[in-house]
Short mmCIF file of C-alpha atoms in Angstrom, two decimals:
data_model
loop_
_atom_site.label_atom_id
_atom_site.label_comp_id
_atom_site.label_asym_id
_atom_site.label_seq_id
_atom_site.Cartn_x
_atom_site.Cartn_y
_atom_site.Cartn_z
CA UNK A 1 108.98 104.70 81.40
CA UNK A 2 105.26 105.85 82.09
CA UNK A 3 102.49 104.47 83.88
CA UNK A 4 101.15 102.86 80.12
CA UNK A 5 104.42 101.45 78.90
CA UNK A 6 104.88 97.51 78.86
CA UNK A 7 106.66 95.38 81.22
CA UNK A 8 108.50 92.45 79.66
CA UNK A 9 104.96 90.22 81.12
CA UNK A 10 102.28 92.51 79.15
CA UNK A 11 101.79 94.02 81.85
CA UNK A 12 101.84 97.82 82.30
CA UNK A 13 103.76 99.68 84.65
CA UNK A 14 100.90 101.34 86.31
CA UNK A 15 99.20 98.03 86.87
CA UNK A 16 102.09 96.32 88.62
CA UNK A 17 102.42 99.83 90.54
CA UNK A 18 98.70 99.73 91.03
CA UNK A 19 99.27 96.16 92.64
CA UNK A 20 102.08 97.49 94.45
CA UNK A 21 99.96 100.31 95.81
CA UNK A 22 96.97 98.68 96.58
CA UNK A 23 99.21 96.09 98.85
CA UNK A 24 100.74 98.81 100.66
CA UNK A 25 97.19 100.35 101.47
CA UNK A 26 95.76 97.30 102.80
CA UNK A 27 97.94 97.42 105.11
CA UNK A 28 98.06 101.00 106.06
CA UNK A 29 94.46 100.81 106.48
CA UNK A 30 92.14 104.43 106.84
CA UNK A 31 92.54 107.39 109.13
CA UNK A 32 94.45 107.39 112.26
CA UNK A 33 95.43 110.31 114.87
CA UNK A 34 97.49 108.73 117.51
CA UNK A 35 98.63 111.70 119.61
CA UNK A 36 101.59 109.58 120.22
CA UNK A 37 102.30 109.56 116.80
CA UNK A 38 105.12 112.67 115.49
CA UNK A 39 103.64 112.29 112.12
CA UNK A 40 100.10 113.61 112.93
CA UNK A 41 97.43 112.50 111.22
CA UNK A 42 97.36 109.93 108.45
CA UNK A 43 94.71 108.43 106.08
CA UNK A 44 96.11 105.53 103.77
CA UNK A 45 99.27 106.33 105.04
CA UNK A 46 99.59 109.52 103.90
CA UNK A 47 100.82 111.76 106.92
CA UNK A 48 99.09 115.46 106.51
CA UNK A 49 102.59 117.33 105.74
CA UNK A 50 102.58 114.90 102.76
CA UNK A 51 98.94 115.73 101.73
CA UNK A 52 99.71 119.42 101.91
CA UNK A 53 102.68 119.17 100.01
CA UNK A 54 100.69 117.64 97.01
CA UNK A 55 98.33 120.34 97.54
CA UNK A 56 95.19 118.66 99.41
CA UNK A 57 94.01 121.74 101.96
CA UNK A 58 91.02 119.13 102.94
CA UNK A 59 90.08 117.64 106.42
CA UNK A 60 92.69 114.39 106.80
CA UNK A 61 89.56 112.23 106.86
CA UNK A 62 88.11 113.12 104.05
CA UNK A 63 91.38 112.16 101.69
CA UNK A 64 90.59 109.67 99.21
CA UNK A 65 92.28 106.64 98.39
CA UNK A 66 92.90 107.57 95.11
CA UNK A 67 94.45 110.50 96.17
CA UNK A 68 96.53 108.47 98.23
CA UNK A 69 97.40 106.19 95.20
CA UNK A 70 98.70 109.05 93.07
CA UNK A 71 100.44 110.17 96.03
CA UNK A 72 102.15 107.17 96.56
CA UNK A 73 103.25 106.68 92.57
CA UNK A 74 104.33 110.13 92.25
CA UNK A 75 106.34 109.92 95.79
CA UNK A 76 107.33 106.80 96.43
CA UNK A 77 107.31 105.10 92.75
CA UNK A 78 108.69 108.37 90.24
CA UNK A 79 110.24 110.15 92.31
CA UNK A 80 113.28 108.07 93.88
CA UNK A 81 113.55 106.60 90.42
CA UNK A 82 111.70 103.25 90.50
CA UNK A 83 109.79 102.80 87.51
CA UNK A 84 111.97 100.73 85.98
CA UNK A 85 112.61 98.34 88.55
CA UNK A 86 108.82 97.90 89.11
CA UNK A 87 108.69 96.85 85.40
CA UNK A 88 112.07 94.62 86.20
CA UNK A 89 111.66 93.62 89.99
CA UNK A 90 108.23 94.32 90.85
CA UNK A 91 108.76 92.06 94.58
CA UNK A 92 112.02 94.15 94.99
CA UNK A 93 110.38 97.52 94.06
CA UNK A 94 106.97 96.40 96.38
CA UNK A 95 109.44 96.35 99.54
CA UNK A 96 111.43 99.72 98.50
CA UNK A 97 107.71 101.52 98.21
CA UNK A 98 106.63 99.90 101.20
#
């Protein structure tokens, strides 16, 4: 299933992902570089190994959200398999993503 295919509600995939998403980034808010923090720096939650891994070579704080929205559906949405279930369970699939 793609981002454009139905859910059983009219509703594409990508936009329940999108509302998925967008949830998840509310929360993670902008940029942060807590020294304390092993990750390093983040920006929408995005931790800069993560970035670099998708290819982003730019300053932490200048990473986009929608960067960070593709980065999340390709990562956190494709890749461990969850398409389906965010066309099937999208509350179930909001707390795997998050």
């Amino acid at each position: 299933m793609n981002k454009t295919q139905k859910t059983g509600v009219g509703v594409g995939v990508g936009g329940v992902a999108a509302l998925i998403i967008a949830a998840v980034l509310n929360v993670e808010g902008g940029y942060v570089n807590n020294p304390k923090d092993p990750g390093g720096e983040t920006n929408h939650g995005i931790t800069v190994a993560v970035a670099r891994n998708h290819g982003y070579t730019g300053d932490m704080k200048e990473l986009t959200r929608n960067m960070a929205e593709e980065i999340y559906y390709q990562d956190y949405i494709v890749k461990p398999g969850f398409t389906n279930l965010v066309s099937i369970q999208p509350a179930v699939a909001h707390k795997l993503v998050d």
